[in-house]
């Protein structure tokens, strides 16, 4: 081969190799091979506390280190929830979800994706606190101040604690939420059922129609 | 060593041998990009840093896709810079794979080289994460796909209290903090990369970090030209409510996606983990190598303290220590934990006082004497000294061309007295067939041997040797044709010379001593 020819071949090979590499850096790749529409259930919510509370006496309180003193002491656990979905009356999901963390006291994260055939469907999503026993259910604290005189060193504490417990209960997800909705599932579309914290209810969200 | 590694080594040698031979013919060994793969990765990094800093000026965490989209629409200062940034990252992966393949094919991963092997794996990991975050930055459908898959992996680990995947479900807009964190990782990782690269080459004397300028600029120029002539386009913005069939992807950074996509995250971790573990264990599984490749040793009774081995060792494994026996000021000492047993020092030492057991200059002379003593020797024949990894592959072709093949471990180990002895023993010519310099598995073998033969580097070929009878040529494992041509050329040039008379009395010790005496001490 003459020198010219070698140079030409060298240039051709270099360009071809570069184009090959560049081509592979911007090539179509199958992202979701399955085109079935998806019903996505995704939300997080604070589980309800199921607890029994008891008012400590002054003597009991005095035994507790100062920075840990709480007039009303509660013991209990976070509720778990039954999540069920039916599509056109047929059950599609039925599962128990609990809060995150070792003691299940962190928020409940729901993330499920269910395939639904393309077309019109009636979907029912239920999120319901599981049954609690009679024994667990009680536990309100009697009396305005938990039956304790207001003149002790814990004066005013009990109402504040009660308020705090109420607030926490208010943040918790309602004991029952149910969403019944008609969807029209298009190929490759994702329909999201999520928890709307302002409306305290499950809602359906889909792709903005303009897109 | 496990059979799998050996199999990959053999296959890699064959593949690279053929590819190297082809590219050498096109570009010559000096500019062969395949030999320069490690340094090309560095060039790609530099191109990435340059273009990346520029792109950073225009990127907005508050509007990722929008800002990249505006940049892409600008043909002058946006599009091609983005293109070059993307293609250089692809180039970095291609070059890294070639570089790693060469290290495997040349068996360069055990002993003191394990540090380079392990840090090399860390470099690959960092580069892949860097690419991942880079594509997520764009927040198009490809970036979203990578992010969702990444979140799936992360959420399978019990480390995060809140699942990352929640960010991409469509419940709410993606928090700006996510894009900020992603950008932070993308910008911070190159610093880590620089640090690991420093560790990567820390065991090497005179590491070569850049290719010849012409090659480096040609590659960057080629990528720039493609970036200009084949402009990038913008992919659709990420959409949590749609699952596209196809995304325009970078296969160099998303090659794993088709494998991981369909399987539970735990299996993906398991599969990936096993691959990484296997790679990490390669040096450990090769620990037995030391038995056959012992560290070099210095014979202190011979060492004249000339510093030559210290200068030549490609792995900085030789220390010069003070000496108190009146023979010289200093004496060489090999640090066994740094010595890769390359044997280069054996060729560096004029008095033949250093080298791995059985491969010192003295051992080499013994060997050549046995060779010359064989009844098969014919005065006037051409002796081709071939590197085991390189030209020895063309042994049959060399013999067919009329040369006697004399294999050595590495042409860089060769003590020049071997050449002298062969000629005094009756060889008509000696051809040293070394691997092309950038292909040397001992890094600097051909360079030093060439200098010893042609430029009087210490432990030089003595001036009394008839230079017309000596030649050196480069031939890689796939370059049988080149090797045979070199034999023919040497044969032609010695044809006119008289057939030499073999030296009747080849006194090994005398040769050693005359060589040593010729050295200033
Ligand atoms: C990703 C970025 C990488 C870069 C920029 C890089 C760059 C380099 C450079 C510049 C050298 C010095 C070459 C010389 O002067 O002789 C080197 C040596 C080396 N590299 Fe890499 N490398 C990378 C990845 C890897 C990988 C993935 C492996 C293998 C798993 C690897 C294995 C090695 C080994 C074993 C050596 C030392 C070889 C020796 O001289 O014995 N490198 N690398
Ligand atoms: S064999 Fe010699 S040159 Fe090679 S690493 Fe060991 S001491 Fe250095
Ligand atoms: S080359 Fe030989 S003589 Fe010189 S310092 Fe090294 S061992 Fe000693």
mmCIF file of N, CA and C in Angstrom, chain B residues 274-375:
data_model
loop_
_atom_site.group_PDB
_atom_site.id
_atom_site.type_symbol
_atom_site.label_atom_id
_atom_site.label_comp_id
_atom_site.label_asym_id
_atom_site.label_seq_id
_atom_site.Cartn_x
_atom_site.Cartn_y
_atom_site.Cartn_z
ATOM 1 N N UNK B 274 -21.523 -9.464 42.668
ATOM 2 C CA UNK B 274 -20.674 -10.611 42.348
ATOM 3 C C UNK B 274 -19.631 -10.246 41.293
ATOM 4 N N UNK B 275 -20.074 -9.477 40.285
ATOM 5 C CA UNK B 275 -19.126 -9.054 39.245
ATOM 6 C C UNK B 275 -18.008 -8.216 39.873
ATOM 7 N N UNK B 276 -18.408 -7.247 40.700
ATOM 8 C CA UNK B 276 -17.402 -6.377 41.323
ATOM 9 C C UNK B 276 -16.481 -7.191 42.230
ATOM 10 N N UNK B 277 -17.079 -8.078 43.017
ATOM 11 C CA UNK B 277 -16.278 -8.898 43.927
ATOM 12 C C UNK B 277 -15.256 -9.720 43.131
ATOM 13 N N UNK B 278 -15.737 -10.321 42.032
ATOM 14 C CA UNK B 278 -14.841 -11.115 41.197
ATOM 15 C C UNK B 278 -13.668 -10.270 40.718
ATOM 16 N N UNK B 279 -13.962 -9.049 40.271
ATOM 17 C CA UNK B 279 -12.903 -8.177 39.770
ATOM 18 C C UNK B 279 -11.945 -7.781 40.892
ATOM 19 N N UNK B 280 -12.525 -7.506 42.075
ATOM 20 C CA UNK B 280 -11.674 -7.108 43.194
ATOM 21 C C UNK B 280 -10.753 -8.239 43.626
ATOM 22 N N UNK B 281 -11.228 -9.464 43.443
ATOM 23 C CA UNK B 281 -10.468 -10.608 43.944
ATOM 24 C C UNK B 281 -9.360 -11.050 42.994
ATOM 25 N N UNK B 282 -9.382 -10.522 41.754
ATOM 26 C CA UNK B 282 -8.398 -10.994 40.772
ATOM 27 C C UNK B 282 -6.959 -10.932 41.310
ATOM 28 N N UNK B 283 -6.520 -9.796 41.899
ATOM 29 C CA UNK B 283 -5.130 -9.780 42.397
ATOM 30 C C UNK B 283 -4.905 -10.798 43.505
ATOM 31 N N UNK B 284 -5.910 -10.982 44.348
ATOM 32 C CA UNK B 284 -5.755 -11.884 45.477
ATOM 33 C C UNK B 284 -5.624 -13.331 45.004
ATOM 34 N N UNK B 285 -6.411 -13.653 43.989
ATOM 35 C CA UNK B 285 -6.367 -15.019 43.458
ATOM 36 C C UNK B 285 -5.050 -15.293 42.757
ATOM 37 N N UNK B 286 -4.328 -14.223 42.433
ATOM 38 C CA UNK B 286 -3.074 -14.412 41.696
ATOM 39 C C UNK B 286 -1.869 -14.316 42.607
ATOM 40 N N UNK B 287 -2.094 -14.475 43.913
ATOM 41 C CA UNK B 287 -0.973 -14.292 44.823
ATOM 42 C C UNK B 287 0.123 -15.332 44.643
ATOM 43 N N UNK B 288 -0.264 -16.486 44.110
ATOM 44 C CA UNK B 288 0.712 -17.543 43.888
ATOM 45 C C UNK B 288 1.805 -17.163 42.893
ATOM 46 N N UNK B 289 1.567 -16.091 42.142
ATOM 47 C CA UNK B 289 2.529 -15.660 41.115
ATOM 48 C C UNK B 289 3.930 -15.427 41.688
ATOM 49 N N UNK B 290 3.979 -14.961 42.926
ATOM 50 C CA UNK B 290 5.262 -14.626 43.523
ATOM 51 C C UNK B 290 6.246 -15.788 43.471
ATOM 52 N N UNK B 291 5.706 -16.997 43.584
ATOM 53 C CA UNK B 291 6.577 -18.160 43.610
ATOM 54 C C UNK B 291 7.387 -18.253 42.320
ATOM 55 N N UNK B 292 6.737 -17.943 41.179
ATOM 56 C CA UNK B 292 7.459 -18.061 39.913
ATOM 57 C C UNK B 292 8.065 -16.725 39.494
ATOM 58 N N UNK B 293 7.576 -15.632 40.071
ATOM 59 C CA UNK B 293 8.121 -14.314 39.718
ATOM 60 C C UNK B 293 8.642 -13.639 40.985
ATOM 61 N N UNK B 294 9.781 -14.114 41.494
ATOM 62 C CA UNK B 294 10.276 -13.554 42.753
ATOM 63 C C UNK B 294 10.780 -12.126 42.561
ATOM 64 N N UNK B 295 10.851 -11.403 43.668
ATOM 65 C CA UNK B 295 11.374 -10.038 43.619
ATOM 66 C C UNK B 295 12.856 -10.080 43.259
ATOM 67 N N UNK B 296 13.306 -8.997 42.691
ATOM 68 C CA UNK B 296 14.714 -8.870 42.324
ATOM 69 C C UNK B 296 15.585 -8.827 43.585
ATOM 70 N N UNK B 297 16.840 -9.222 43.412
ATOM 71 C CA UNK B 297 17.763 -9.169 44.549
ATOM 72 C C UNK B 297 19.086 -8.575 44.087
ATOM 73 N N UNK B 298 19.771 -7.913 45.030
ATOM 74 C CA UNK B 298 21.063 -7.330 44.696
ATOM 75 C C UNK B 298 22.160 -8.198 45.315
ATOM 76 N N UNK B 299 23.163 -8.512 44.523
ATOM 77 C CA UNK B 299 24.338 -9.184 45.074
ATOM 78 C C UNK B 299 25.296 -8.078 45.492
ATOM 79 N N UNK B 300 25.346 -7.845 46.802
ATOM 80 C CA UNK B 300 26.084 -6.667 47.276
ATOM 81 C C UNK B 300 27.581 -6.795 47.031
ATOM 82 N N UNK B 301 28.031 -8.022 46.833
ATOM 83 C CA UNK B 301 29.467 -8.181 46.593
ATOM 84 C C UNK B 301 29.818 -7.752 45.171
ATOM 85 N N UNK B 302 28.798 -7.611 44.332
ATOM 86 C CA UNK B 302 29.046 -7.194 42.949
ATOM 87 C C UNK B 302 28.691 -5.729 42.735
ATOM 88 N N UNK B 303 27.656 -5.269 43.405
ATOM 89 C CA UNK B 303 27.134 -3.912 43.192
ATOM 90 C C UNK B 303 28.228 -2.868 43.389
ATOM 91 N N UNK B 304 28.406 -1.999 42.396
ATOM 92 C CA UNK B 304 29.412 -0.941 42.485
ATOM 93 C C UNK B 304 28.770 0.386 42.868
ATOM 94 N N UNK B 305 27.492 0.381 43.131
ATOM 95 C CA UNK B 305 26.816 1.604 43.559
ATOM 96 C C UNK B 305 26.689 2.624 42.450
ATOM 97 N N UNK B 306 26.424 2.157 41.234
ATOM 98 C CA UNK B 306 26.428 3.088 40.101
ATOM 99 C C UNK B 306 25.083 3.804 39.901
ATOM 100 N N UNK B 307 24.076 3.418 40.605
ATOM 101 C CA UNK B 307 22.744 4.046 40.555
ATOM 102 C C UNK B 307 21.932 3.693 39.307
ATOM 103 N N UNK B 308 22.499 2.917 38.370
ATOM 104 C CA UNK B 308 21.783 2.739 37.114
ATOM 105 C C UNK B 308 20.452 2.001 37.302
ATOM 106 N N UNK B 309 20.464 0.937 38.084
ATOM 107 C CA UNK B 309 19.216 0.191 38.280
ATOM 108 C C UNK B 309 18.188 1.084 38.964
ATOM 109 N N UNK B 310 18.670 1.930 39.856
ATOM 110 C CA UNK B 310 17.787 2.869 40.547
ATOM 111 C C UNK B 310 17.089 3.783 39.534
ATOM 112 N N UNK B 311 17.857 4.243 38.539
ATOM 113 C CA UNK B 311 17.264 5.119 37.517
ATOM 114 C C UNK B 311 16.326 4.369 36.585
ATOM 115 N N UNK B 312 16.632 3.116 36.319
ATOM 116 C CA UNK B 312 15.878 2.397 35.288
ATOM 117 C C UNK B 312 14.622 1.707 35.792
ATOM 118 N N UNK B 313 14.574 1.380 37.060
ATOM 119 C CA UNK B 313 13.441 0.594 37.544
ATOM 120 C C UNK B 313 12.135 1.354 37.288
ATOM 121 N N UNK B 314 11.218 0.757 36.522
ATOM 122 C CA UNK B 314 9.973 1.461 36.181
ATOM 123 C C UNK B 314 8.987 1.519 37.339
ATOM 124 N N UNK B 315 9.312 0.876 38.448
ATOM 125 C CA UNK B 315 8.370 0.835 39.564
ATOM 126 C C UNK B 315 8.956 1.427 40.837
ATOM 127 N N UNK B 316 10.055 2.168 40.693
ATOM 128 C CA UNK B 316 10.661 2.816 41.863
ATOM 129 C C UNK B 316 10.873 1.844 43.011
ATOM 130 N N UNK B 317 11.333 0.645 42.681
ATOM 131 C CA UNK B 317 11.431 -0.380 43.720
ATOM 132 C C UNK B 317 12.847 -0.498 44.273
ATOM 133 N N UNK B 318 13.769 0.343 43.785
ATOM 134 C CA UNK B 318 15.153 0.208 44.227
ATOM 135 C C UNK B 318 15.566 1.434 45.028
ATOM 136 N N UNK B 319 16.167 1.180 46.176
ATOM 137 C CA UNK B 319 16.683 2.248 47.035
ATOM 138 C C UNK B 319 18.210 2.166 47.019
ATOM 139 N N UNK B 320 18.868 3.308 47.149
ATOM 140 C CA UNK B 320 20.314 3.294 47.268
ATOM 141 C C UNK B 320 20.637 3.579 48.738
ATOM 142 N N UNK B 321 21.325 2.645 49.359
ATOM 143 C CA UNK B 321 21.610 2.798 50.781
ATOM 144 C C UNK B 321 23.095 3.078 50.981
ATOM 145 N N UNK B 322 23.372 3.719 52.094
ATOM 146 C CA UNK B 322 24.768 4.002 52.413
ATOM 147 C C UNK B 322 25.509 2.684 52.656
ATOM 148 N N UNK B 323 26.791 2.710 52.346
ATOM 149 C CA UNK B 323 27.539 1.456 52.459
ATOM 150 C C UNK B 323 28.813 1.739 53.240
ATOM 151 N N UNK B 324 29.250 0.789 54.047
ATOM 152 C CA UNK B 324 30.365 1.097 54.932
ATOM 153 C C UNK B 324 31.540 0.153 54.783
ATOM 154 N N UNK B 325 31.544 -0.680 53.730
ATOM 155 C CA UNK B 325 32.659 -1.627 53.637
ATOM 156 C C UNK B 325 33.781 -1.113 52.749
ATOM 157 N N UNK B 326 33.710 0.180 52.399
ATOM 158 C CA UNK B 326 34.812 0.763 51.646
ATOM 159 C C UNK B 326 34.760 0.478 50.161
ATOM 160 N N UNK B 327 33.844 -0.362 49.694
ATOM 161 C CA UNK B 327 33.804 -0.693 48.267
ATOM 162 C C UNK B 327 33.218 0.428 47.427
ATOM 163 N N UNK B 328 32.204 1.074 47.953
ATOM 164 C CA UNK B 328 31.578 2.195 47.255
ATOM 165 C C UNK B 328 30.773 2.948 48.286
ATOM 166 N N UNK B 329 30.263 4.107 47.907
ATOM 167 C CA UNK B 329 29.512 4.887 48.889
ATOM 168 C C UNK B 329 28.149 4.287 49.170
ATOM 169 N N UNK B 330 27.579 3.743 48.103
ATOM 170 C CA UNK B 330 26.204 3.277 48.242
ATOM 171 C C UNK B 330 26.045 1.877 47.666
ATOM 172 N N UNK B 331 24.959 1.258 48.041
ATOM 173 C CA UNK B 331 24.650 -0.049 47.501
ATOM 174 C C UNK B 331 23.153 -0.086 47.201
ATOM 175 N N UNK B 332 22.810 -0.812 46.138
ATOM 176 C CA UNK B 332 21.394 -0.880 45.767
ATOM 177 C C UNK B 332 20.678 -1.903 46.642
ATOM 178 N N UNK B 333 19.404 -1.626 46.927
ATOM 179 C CA UNK B 333 18.590 -2.574 47.685
ATOM 180 C C UNK B 333 17.191 -2.556 47.090
ATOM 181 N N UNK B 334 16.658 -3.739 46.827
ATOM 182 C CA UNK B 334 15.312 -3.826 46.236
ATOM 183 C C UNK B 334 14.272 -3.910 47.352
ATOM 184 N N UNK B 335 13.209 -3.135 47.229
ATOM 185 C CA UNK B 335 12.075 -3.253 48.154
ATOM 186 C C UNK B 335 11.139 -4.307 47.575
ATOM 187 N N UNK B 336 11.112 -5.496 48.191
ATOM 188 C CA UNK B 336 10.365 -6.600 47.566
ATOM 189 C C UNK B 336 8.876 -6.305 47.402
ATOM 190 N N UNK B 337 8.334 -5.476 48.310
ATOM 191 C CA UNK B 337 6.889 -5.222 48.212
ATOM 192 C C UNK B 337 6.563 -4.232 47.096
ATOM 193 N N UNK B 338 7.579 -3.636 46.474
ATOM 194 C CA UNK B 338 7.329 -2.724 45.347
ATOM 195 C C UNK B 338 7.749 -3.346 44.017
ATOM 196 N N UNK B 339 8.530 -4.422 44.107
ATOM 197 C CA UNK B 339 9.114 -5.007 42.897
ATOM 198 C C UNK B 339 8.110 -5.929 42.214
ATOM 199 N N UNK B 340 7.877 -5.689 40.928
ATOM 200 C CA UNK B 340 6.929 -6.526 40.184
ATOM 201 C C UNK B 340 7.655 -7.648 39.438
ATOM 202 N N UNK B 341 8.954 -7.756 39.661
ATOM 203 C CA UNK B 341 9.739 -8.807 39.023
ATOM 204 C C UNK B 341 9.797 -8.637 37.503
ATOM 205 N N UNK B 342 9.834 -7.383 37.065
ATOM 206 C CA UNK B 342 9.862 -7.142 35.619
ATOM 207 C C UNK B 342 11.221 -7.490 35.028
ATOM 208 N N UNK B 343 12.263 -7.434 35.862
ATOM 209 C CA UNK B 343 13.587 -7.836 35.395
ATOM 210 C C UNK B 343 14.352 -6.762 34.644
ATOM 211 N N UNK B 344 13.791 -5.566 34.546
ATOM 212 C CA UNK B 344 14.476 -4.496 33.819
ATOM 213 C C UNK B 344 15.854 -4.218 34.429
ATOM 214 N N UNK B 345 15.942 -4.317 35.755
ATOM 215 C CA UNK B 345 17.205 -3.993 36.416
ATOM 216 C C UNK B 345 18.318 -4.951 35.986
ATOM 217 N N UNK B 346 17.942 -6.181 35.613
ATOM 218 C CA UNK B 346 18.959 -7.150 35.191
ATOM 219 C C UNK B 346 19.725 -6.622 33.986
ATOM 220 N N UNK B 347 19.001 -5.894 33.119
ATOM 221 C CA UNK B 347 19.659 -5.333 31.952
ATOM 222 C C UNK B 347 20.387 -4.036 32.248
ATOM 223 N N UNK B 348 20.120 -3.436 33.418
ATOM 224 C CA UNK B 348 20.697 -2.129 33.757
ATOM 225 C C UNK B 348 22.069 -2.228 34.358
ATOM 226 N N UNK B 349 22.403 -3.392 34.870
ATOM 227 C CA UNK B 349 23.570 -3.499 35.734
ATOM 228 C C UNK B 349 24.753 -4.061 34.947
ATOM 229 N N UNK B 350 25.727 -3.197 34.674
ATOM 230 C CA UNK B 350 26.877 -3.656 33.897
ATOM 231 C C UNK B 350 27.568 -4.850 34.559
ATOM 232 N N UNK B 351 27.864 -4.787 35.851
ATOM 233 C CA UNK B 351 28.534 -5.948 36.464
ATOM 234 C C UNK B 351 27.598 -7.102 36.783
ATOM 235 N N UNK B 352 26.341 -6.993 36.416
ATOM 236 C CA UNK B 352 25.373 -8.083 36.556
ATOM 237 C C UNK B 352 25.131 -8.473 37.997
ATOM 238 N N UNK B 353 24.875 -7.478 38.800
ATOM 239 C CA UNK B 353 24.711 -7.748 40.234
ATOM 240 C C UNK B 353 23.282 -7.677 40.720
ATOM 241 N N UNK B 354 22.329 -7.514 39.828
ATOM 242 C CA UNK B 354 20.960 -7.376 40.299
ATOM 243 C C UNK B 354 20.012 -8.049 39.308
ATOM 244 N N UNK B 355 18.858 -8.449 39.824
ATOM 245 C CA UNK B 355 17.844 -9.063 38.967
ATOM 246 C C UNK B 355 17.106 -10.136 39.730
ATOM 247 N N UNK B 356 15.939 -10.511 39.252
ATOM 248 C CA UNK B 356 15.206 -11.596 39.888
ATOM 249 C C UNK B 356 15.985 -12.904 39.724
ATOM 250 N N UNK B 357 15.841 -13.777 40.692
ATOM 251 C CA UNK B 357 16.557 -15.045 40.685
ATOM 252 C C UNK B 357 16.415 -15.723 39.322
ATOM 253 N N UNK B 358 17.530 -16.204 38.792
ATOM 254 C CA UNK B 358 17.594 -16.938 37.529
ATOM 255 C C UNK B 358 17.421 -16.046 36.309
ATOM 256 N N UNK B 359 17.286 -14.722 36.522
ATOM 257 C CA UNK B 359 17.150 -13.847 35.358
ATOM 258 C C UNK B 359 18.160 -12.708 35.367
ATOM 259 N N UNK B 360 19.193 -12.798 36.191
ATOM 260 C CA UNK B 360 20.198 -11.740 36.222
ATOM 261 C C UNK B 360 21.041 -11.823 34.958
ATOM 262 N N UNK B 361 21.885 -10.826 34.745
ATOM 263 C CA UNK B 361 22.774 -10.835 33.591
ATOM 264 C C UNK B 361 23.603 -12.111 33.541
ATOM 265 N N UNK B 362 24.105 -12.529 34.724
ATOM 266 C CA UNK B 362 24.934 -13.740 34.762
ATOM 267 C C UNK B 362 24.143 -14.965 34.316
ATOM 268 N N UNK B 363 22.886 -15.035 34.774
ATOM 269 C CA UNK B 363 22.042 -16.164 34.348
ATOM 270 C C UNK B 363 21.813 -16.107 32.846
ATOM 271 N N UNK B 364 21.658 -14.907 32.333
ATOM 272 C CA UNK B 364 21.431 -14.758 30.893
ATOM 273 C C UNK B 364 22.653 -15.220 30.098
ATOM 274 N N UNK B 365 23.849 -14.903 30.640
ATOM 275 C CA UNK B 365 25.073 -15.332 29.937
ATOM 276 C C UNK B 365 25.204 -16.855 29.951
ATOM 277 N N UNK B 366 24.858 -17.453 31.097
ATOM 278 C CA UNK B 366 24.892 -18.929 31.182
ATOM 279 C C UNK B 366 24.013 -19.525 30.083
ATOM 280 N N UNK B 367 22.848 -18.927 29.975
ATOM 281 C CA UNK B 367 21.873 -19.439 29.029
ATOM 282 C C UNK B 367 22.391 -19.327 27.591
ATOM 283 N N UNK B 368 22.974 -18.183 27.274
ATOM 284 C CA UNK B 368 23.430 -17.983 25.897
ATOM 285 C C UNK B 368 24.609 -18.916 25.602
ATOM 286 N N UNK B 369 25.387 -19.206 26.632
ATOM 287 C CA UNK B 369 26.499 -20.159 26.431
ATOM 288 C C UNK B 369 25.974 -21.552 26.098
ATOM 289 N N UNK B 370 24.914 -21.944 26.819
ATOM 290 C CA UNK B 370 24.321 -23.250 26.526
ATOM 291 C C UNK B 370 23.804 -23.258 25.096
ATOM 292 N N UNK B 371 23.176 -22.163 24.741
ATOM 293 C CA UNK B 371 22.616 -22.021 23.396
ATOM 294 C C UNK B 371 23.722 -22.140 22.341
ATOM 295 N N UNK B 372 24.822 -21.424 22.595
ATOM 296 C CA UNK B 372 25.904 -21.433 21.608
ATOM 297 C C UNK B 372 26.608 -22.781 21.554
ATOM 298 N N UNK B 373 26.540 -23.504 22.664
ATOM 299 C CA UNK B 373 27.210 -24.798 22.714
ATOM 300 C C UNK B 373 26.440 -25.894 21.992
ATOM 301 N N UNK B 374 25.239 -25.589 21.599
ATOM 302 C CA UNK B 374 24.426 -26.623 20.956
ATOM 303 C C UNK B 374 24.995 -26.983 19.590
ATOM 304 N N UNK B 375 24.992 -28.275 19.249
ATOM 305 C CA UNK B 375 25.553 -28.700 17.945
ATOM 306 C C UNK B 375 24.757 -28.166 16.763
#
